[in-house]
Short mmCIF file of C-alpha atoms and ligand atoms in Angstrom, two decimals:
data_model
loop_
_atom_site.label_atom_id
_atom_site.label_comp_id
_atom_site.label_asym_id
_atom_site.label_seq_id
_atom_site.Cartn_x
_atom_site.Cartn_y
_atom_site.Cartn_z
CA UNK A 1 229.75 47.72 127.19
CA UNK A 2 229.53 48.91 130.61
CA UNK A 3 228.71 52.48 129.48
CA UNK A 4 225.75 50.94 127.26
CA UNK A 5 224.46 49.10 130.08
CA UNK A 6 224.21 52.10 132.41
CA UNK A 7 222.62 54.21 129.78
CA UNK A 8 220.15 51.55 129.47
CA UNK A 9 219.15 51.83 133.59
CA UNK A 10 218.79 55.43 133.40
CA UNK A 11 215.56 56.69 135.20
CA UNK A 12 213.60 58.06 132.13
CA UNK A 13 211.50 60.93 134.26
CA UNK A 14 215.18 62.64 135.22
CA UNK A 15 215.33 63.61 131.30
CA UNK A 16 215.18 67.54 131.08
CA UNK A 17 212.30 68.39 128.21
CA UNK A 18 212.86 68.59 124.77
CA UNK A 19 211.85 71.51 122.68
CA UNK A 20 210.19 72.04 119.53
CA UNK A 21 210.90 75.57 117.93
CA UNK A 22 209.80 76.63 114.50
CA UNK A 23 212.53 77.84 112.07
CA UNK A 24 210.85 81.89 111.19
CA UNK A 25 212.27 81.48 107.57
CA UNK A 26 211.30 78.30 106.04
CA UNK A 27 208.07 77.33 108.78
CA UNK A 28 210.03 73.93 109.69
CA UNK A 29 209.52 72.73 113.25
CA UNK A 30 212.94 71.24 114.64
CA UNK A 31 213.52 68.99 117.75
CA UNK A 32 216.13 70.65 120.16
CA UNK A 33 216.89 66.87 122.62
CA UNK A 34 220.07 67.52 123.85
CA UNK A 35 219.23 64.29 126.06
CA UNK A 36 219.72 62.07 122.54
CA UNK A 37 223.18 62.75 122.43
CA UNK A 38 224.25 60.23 125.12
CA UNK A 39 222.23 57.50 123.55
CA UNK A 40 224.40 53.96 123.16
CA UNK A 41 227.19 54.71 120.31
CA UNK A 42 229.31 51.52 119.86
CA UNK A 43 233.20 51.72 119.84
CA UNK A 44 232.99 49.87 116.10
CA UNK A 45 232.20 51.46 113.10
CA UNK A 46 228.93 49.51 112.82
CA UNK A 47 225.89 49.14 115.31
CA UNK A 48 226.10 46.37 118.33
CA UNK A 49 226.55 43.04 117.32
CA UNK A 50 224.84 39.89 118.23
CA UNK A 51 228.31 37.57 118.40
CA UNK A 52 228.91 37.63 121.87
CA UNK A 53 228.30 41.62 122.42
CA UNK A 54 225.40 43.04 124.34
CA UNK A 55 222.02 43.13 122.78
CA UNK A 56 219.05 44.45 124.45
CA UNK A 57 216.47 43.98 121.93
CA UNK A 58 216.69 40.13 122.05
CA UNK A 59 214.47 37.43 123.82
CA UNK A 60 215.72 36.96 127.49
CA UNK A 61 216.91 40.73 127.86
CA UNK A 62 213.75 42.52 128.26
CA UNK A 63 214.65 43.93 132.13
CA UNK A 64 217.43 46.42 130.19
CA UNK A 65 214.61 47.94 128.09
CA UNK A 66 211.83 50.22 129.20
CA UNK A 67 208.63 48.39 130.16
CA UNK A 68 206.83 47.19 127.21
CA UNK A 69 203.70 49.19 125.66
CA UNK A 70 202.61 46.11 123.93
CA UNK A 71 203.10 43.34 122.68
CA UNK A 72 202.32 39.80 120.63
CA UNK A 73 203.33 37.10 122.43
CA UNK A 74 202.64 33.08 123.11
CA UNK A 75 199.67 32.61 125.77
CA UNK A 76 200.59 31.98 129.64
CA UNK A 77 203.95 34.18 129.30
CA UNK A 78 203.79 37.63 131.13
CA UNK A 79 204.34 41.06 129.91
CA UNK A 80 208.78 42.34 130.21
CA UNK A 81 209.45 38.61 129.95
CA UNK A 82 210.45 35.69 127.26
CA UNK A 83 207.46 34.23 124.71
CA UNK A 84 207.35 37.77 122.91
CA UNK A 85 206.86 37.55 119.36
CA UNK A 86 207.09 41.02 118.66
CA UNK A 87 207.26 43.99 121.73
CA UNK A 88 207.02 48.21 121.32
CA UNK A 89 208.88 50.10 123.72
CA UNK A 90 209.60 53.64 124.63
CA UNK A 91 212.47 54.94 122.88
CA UNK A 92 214.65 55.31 125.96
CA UNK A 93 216.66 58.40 124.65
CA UNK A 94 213.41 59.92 123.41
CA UNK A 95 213.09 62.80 120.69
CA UNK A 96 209.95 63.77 122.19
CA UNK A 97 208.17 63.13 125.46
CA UNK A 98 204.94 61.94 126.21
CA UNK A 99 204.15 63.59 129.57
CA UNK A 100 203.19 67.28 129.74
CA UNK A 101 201.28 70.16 128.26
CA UNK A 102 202.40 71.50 124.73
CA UNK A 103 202.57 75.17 126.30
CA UNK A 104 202.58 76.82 122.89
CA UNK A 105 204.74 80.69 122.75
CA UNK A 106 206.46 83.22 121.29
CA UNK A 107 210.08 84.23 122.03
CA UNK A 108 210.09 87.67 119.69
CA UNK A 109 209.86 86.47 115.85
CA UNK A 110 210.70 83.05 117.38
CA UNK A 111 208.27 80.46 118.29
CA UNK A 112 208.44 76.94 120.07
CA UNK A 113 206.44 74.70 121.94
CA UNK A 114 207.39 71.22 125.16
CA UNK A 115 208.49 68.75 122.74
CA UNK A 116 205.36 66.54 123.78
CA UNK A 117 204.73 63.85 121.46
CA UNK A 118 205.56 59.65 121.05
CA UNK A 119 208.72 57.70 120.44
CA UNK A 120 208.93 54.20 120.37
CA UNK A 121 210.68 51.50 119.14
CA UNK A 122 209.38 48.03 117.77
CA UNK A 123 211.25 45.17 118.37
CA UNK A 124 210.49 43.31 115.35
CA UNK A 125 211.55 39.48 116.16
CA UNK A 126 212.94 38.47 119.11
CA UNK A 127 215.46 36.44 117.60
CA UNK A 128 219.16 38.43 116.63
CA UNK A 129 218.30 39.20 113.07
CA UNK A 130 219.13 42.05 111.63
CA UNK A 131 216.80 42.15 108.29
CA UNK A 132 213.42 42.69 108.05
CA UNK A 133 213.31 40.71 104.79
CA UNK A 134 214.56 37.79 106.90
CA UNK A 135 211.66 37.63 109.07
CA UNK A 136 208.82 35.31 107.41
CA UNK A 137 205.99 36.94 106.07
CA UNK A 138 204.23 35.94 109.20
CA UNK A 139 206.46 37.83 111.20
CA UNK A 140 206.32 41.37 109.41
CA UNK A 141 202.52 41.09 109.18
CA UNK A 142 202.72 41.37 113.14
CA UNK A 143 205.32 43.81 112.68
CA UNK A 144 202.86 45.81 110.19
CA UNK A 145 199.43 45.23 112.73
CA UNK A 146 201.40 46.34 115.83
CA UNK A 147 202.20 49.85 113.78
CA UNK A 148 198.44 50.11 113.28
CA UNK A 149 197.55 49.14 116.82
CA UNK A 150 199.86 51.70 118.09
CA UNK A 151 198.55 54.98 115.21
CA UNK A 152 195.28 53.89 116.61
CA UNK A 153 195.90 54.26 120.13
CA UNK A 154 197.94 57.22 120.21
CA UNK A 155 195.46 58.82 117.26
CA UNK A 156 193.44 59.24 120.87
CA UNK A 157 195.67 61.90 122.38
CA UNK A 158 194.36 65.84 121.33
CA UNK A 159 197.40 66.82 121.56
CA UNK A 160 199.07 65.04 118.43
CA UNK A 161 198.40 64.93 114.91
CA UNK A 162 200.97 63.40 112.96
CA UNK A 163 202.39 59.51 112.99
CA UNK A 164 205.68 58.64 111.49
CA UNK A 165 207.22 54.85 111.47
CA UNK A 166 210.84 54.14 109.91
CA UNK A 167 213.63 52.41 109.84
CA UNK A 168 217.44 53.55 110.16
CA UNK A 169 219.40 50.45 109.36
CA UNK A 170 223.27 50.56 109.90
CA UNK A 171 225.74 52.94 111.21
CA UNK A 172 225.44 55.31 108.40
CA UNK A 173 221.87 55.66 109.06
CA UNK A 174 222.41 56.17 112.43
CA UNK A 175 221.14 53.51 113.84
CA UNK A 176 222.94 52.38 117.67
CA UNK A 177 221.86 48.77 117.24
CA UNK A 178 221.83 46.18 114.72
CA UNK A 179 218.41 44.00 115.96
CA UNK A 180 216.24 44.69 113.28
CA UNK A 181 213.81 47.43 114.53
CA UNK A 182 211.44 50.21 113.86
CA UNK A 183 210.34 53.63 115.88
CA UNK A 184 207.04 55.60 115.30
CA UNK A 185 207.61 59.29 116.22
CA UNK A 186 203.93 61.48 116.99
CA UNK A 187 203.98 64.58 117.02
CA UNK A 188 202.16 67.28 117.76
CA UNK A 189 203.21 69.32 114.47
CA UNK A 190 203.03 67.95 110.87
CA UNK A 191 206.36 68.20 109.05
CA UNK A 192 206.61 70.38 106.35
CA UNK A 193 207.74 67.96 104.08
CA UNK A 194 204.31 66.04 104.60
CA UNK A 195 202.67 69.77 104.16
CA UNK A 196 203.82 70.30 100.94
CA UNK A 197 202.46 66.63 100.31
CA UNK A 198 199.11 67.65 101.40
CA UNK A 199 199.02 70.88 99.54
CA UNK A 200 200.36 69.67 96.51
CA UNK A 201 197.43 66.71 96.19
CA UNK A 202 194.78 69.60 97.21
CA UNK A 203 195.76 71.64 94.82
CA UNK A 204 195.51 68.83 91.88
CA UNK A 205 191.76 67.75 93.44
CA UNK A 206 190.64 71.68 93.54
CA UNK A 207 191.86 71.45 89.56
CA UNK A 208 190.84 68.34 88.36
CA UNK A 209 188.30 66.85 91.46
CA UNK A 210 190.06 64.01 91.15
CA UNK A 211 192.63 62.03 93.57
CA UNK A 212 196.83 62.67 92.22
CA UNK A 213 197.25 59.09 93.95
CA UNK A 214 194.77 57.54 91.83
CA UNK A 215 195.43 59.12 88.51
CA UNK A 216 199.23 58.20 88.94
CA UNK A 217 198.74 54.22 90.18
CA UNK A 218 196.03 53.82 86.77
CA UNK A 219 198.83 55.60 84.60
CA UNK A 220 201.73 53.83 85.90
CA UNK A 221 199.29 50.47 85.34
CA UNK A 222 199.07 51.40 81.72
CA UNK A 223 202.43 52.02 81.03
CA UNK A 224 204.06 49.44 82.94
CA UNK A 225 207.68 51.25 82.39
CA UNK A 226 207.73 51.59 86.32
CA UNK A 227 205.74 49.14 88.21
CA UNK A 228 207.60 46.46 90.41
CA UNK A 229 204.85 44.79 91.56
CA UNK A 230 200.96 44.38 90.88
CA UNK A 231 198.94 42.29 93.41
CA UNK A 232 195.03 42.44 94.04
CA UNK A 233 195.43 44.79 96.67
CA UNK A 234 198.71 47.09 96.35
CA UNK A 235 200.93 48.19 93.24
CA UNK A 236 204.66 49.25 94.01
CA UNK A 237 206.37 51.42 91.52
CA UNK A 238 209.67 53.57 91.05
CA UNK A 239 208.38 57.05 91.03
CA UNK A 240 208.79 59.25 87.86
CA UNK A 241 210.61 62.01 90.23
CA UNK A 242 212.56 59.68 92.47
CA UNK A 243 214.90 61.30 94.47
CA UNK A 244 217.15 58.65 94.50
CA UNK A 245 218.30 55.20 93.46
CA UNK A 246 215.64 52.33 94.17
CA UNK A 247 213.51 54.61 95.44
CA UNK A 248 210.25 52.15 95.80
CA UNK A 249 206.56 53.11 97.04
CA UNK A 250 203.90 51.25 97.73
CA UNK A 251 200.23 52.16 97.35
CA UNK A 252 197.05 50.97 98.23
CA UNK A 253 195.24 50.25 94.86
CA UNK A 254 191.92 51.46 97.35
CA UNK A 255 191.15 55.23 97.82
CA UNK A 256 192.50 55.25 101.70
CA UNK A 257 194.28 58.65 103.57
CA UNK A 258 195.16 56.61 106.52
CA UNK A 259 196.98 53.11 107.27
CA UNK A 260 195.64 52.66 110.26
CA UNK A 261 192.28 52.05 108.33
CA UNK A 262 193.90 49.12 107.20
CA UNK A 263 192.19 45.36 107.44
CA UNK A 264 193.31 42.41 108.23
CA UNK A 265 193.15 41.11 105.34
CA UNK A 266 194.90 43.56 103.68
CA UNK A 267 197.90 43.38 106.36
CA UNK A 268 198.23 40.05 105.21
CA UNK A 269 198.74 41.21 101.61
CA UNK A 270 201.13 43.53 102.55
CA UNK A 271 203.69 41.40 104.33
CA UNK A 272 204.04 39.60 101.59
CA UNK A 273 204.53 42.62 99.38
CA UNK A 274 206.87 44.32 101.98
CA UNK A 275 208.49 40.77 102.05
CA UNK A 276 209.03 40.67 98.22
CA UNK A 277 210.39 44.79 97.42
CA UNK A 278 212.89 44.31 100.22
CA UNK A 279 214.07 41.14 98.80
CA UNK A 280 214.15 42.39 95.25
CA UNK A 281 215.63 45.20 96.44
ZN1 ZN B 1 219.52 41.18 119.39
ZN1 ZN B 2 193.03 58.15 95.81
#
């Protein structure tokens, strides 16, 4: 326990830079952070427990996190204290650093760039729990409208271009601790992975002029073999290809490229859908 604790008072600007450096075969940009190594790893098989053990994601421990980037909480209660209903933080063994110029060159047929970019973590409840689909629907609404309030601010910075948020949940995952949590990574690259994505759906418009998301949610509406759930605003479906068992996605039944774009009211929807997969699931 001691070890996590000191870990957790590390000085964040002594971290040397992380590197990003572009694989000259298959185009894939990959993080070199030797610094993420020493992250927390707990002596048990699974991630720190609330039962007595150390946790520094719950209410009351917020001096052995970074300084908050934002969060909900209860009026008259002050930023890095209690009243927090749900708080983003800087990672604090970041992937990627936010400070610096990307410094883009070539190393022979290799190239790389500063690993410059975003990595926090959400603290979804500030209560130990360690499932999102225990939180109440009001809770992972917040959790959902702090991911958009944080794409939209860091959408500002020139320098990055692509937003991911997920979830490792248990040791196998890797995740170091069990308090139910998020992280957004931006970067200044877009994975190749999301690429393909792109190039795959421009390809089907330049064919067909129409959208592949929109064709596949009114086919999978008229068949009905795959669809999990229907509401007004969202349909969630098992893929055709899935890549693995209870693979689940949810769509916006709206033509939209970008959640941040999302309303309120459609947040609202949403929890409750989240809420209802991960419960089925
Ligand atoms: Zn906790
Ligand atoms: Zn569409």
């Amino acid at each position: 326990m001691q070890e996590l604790h000191d870990f957790f008072a590390k000085d964040l600007r002594s971290l040397p830079m992380p590197e990003l450096r572009k694989d000259p075969i298959v185009g894939r940009w990959v993080i070199i952070a030797t610094e993420r190594a020493k992250r927390p790893v707990a002596p048990k098989p699974e991630p720190q427990s609330g039962d007595g053990g150390f946790c520094p994601f719950c209410e009351g421990q917020e001096d052995k996190t970074p300084h908050e980037i934002i969060a909900y909480r209860d009026r008259n209660t002050r930023p890095n204290e209690k009243g927090w209903r749900v708080r983003v933080v800087p990672n604090k063994f970041p992937a990627l650093q936010v400070e610096g110029d990307l410094h883009k060159r070539g190393d022979g047929i290799y190239d790389k760039m500063n690993g410059i970019g975003a990595h926090e973590v959400i603290i979804e409840c500030p209560q130990h729990e360690v499932t999102l689909a225990n939180l109440s629907e009001e809770n992972i609404r917040e959790v959902l409208w702090v991911y958009r309030d944080r794409l939209v601010d860091l959408k500002k910075d020139p320098r990055l271009v692509y937003g991911m948020l997920f979830k490792n949940v248990g040791a196998a995952a890797g995740a170091t601790l069990e308090h139910t949590h998020s992280q957004l990574i931006v970067t200044p690259i877009v994975p190749i992975s999301v690429w393909e994505e792109m190039t795959g759906a421009l390809e089907f418009f330049n064919y067909r002029g129409r959208c592949i998301y929109c064709d596949m949610i009114q086919q999978e509406l008229g068949a009905e073999k795959r669809v999990v759930l229907d509401t007004p605003n969202f349909i969630s479906f098992a893929p055709y290809a899935s890549r693995f068992p209870f693979e689940t996605w949810i769509l916006p039944k709206n033509h939209n490229s970008h959640f941040e774009n999302i309303q309120k009211t459609e947040v609202d929807e949403l929890g409750t859908v989240l809420k209802t997969i991960l419960l089925k699931l």
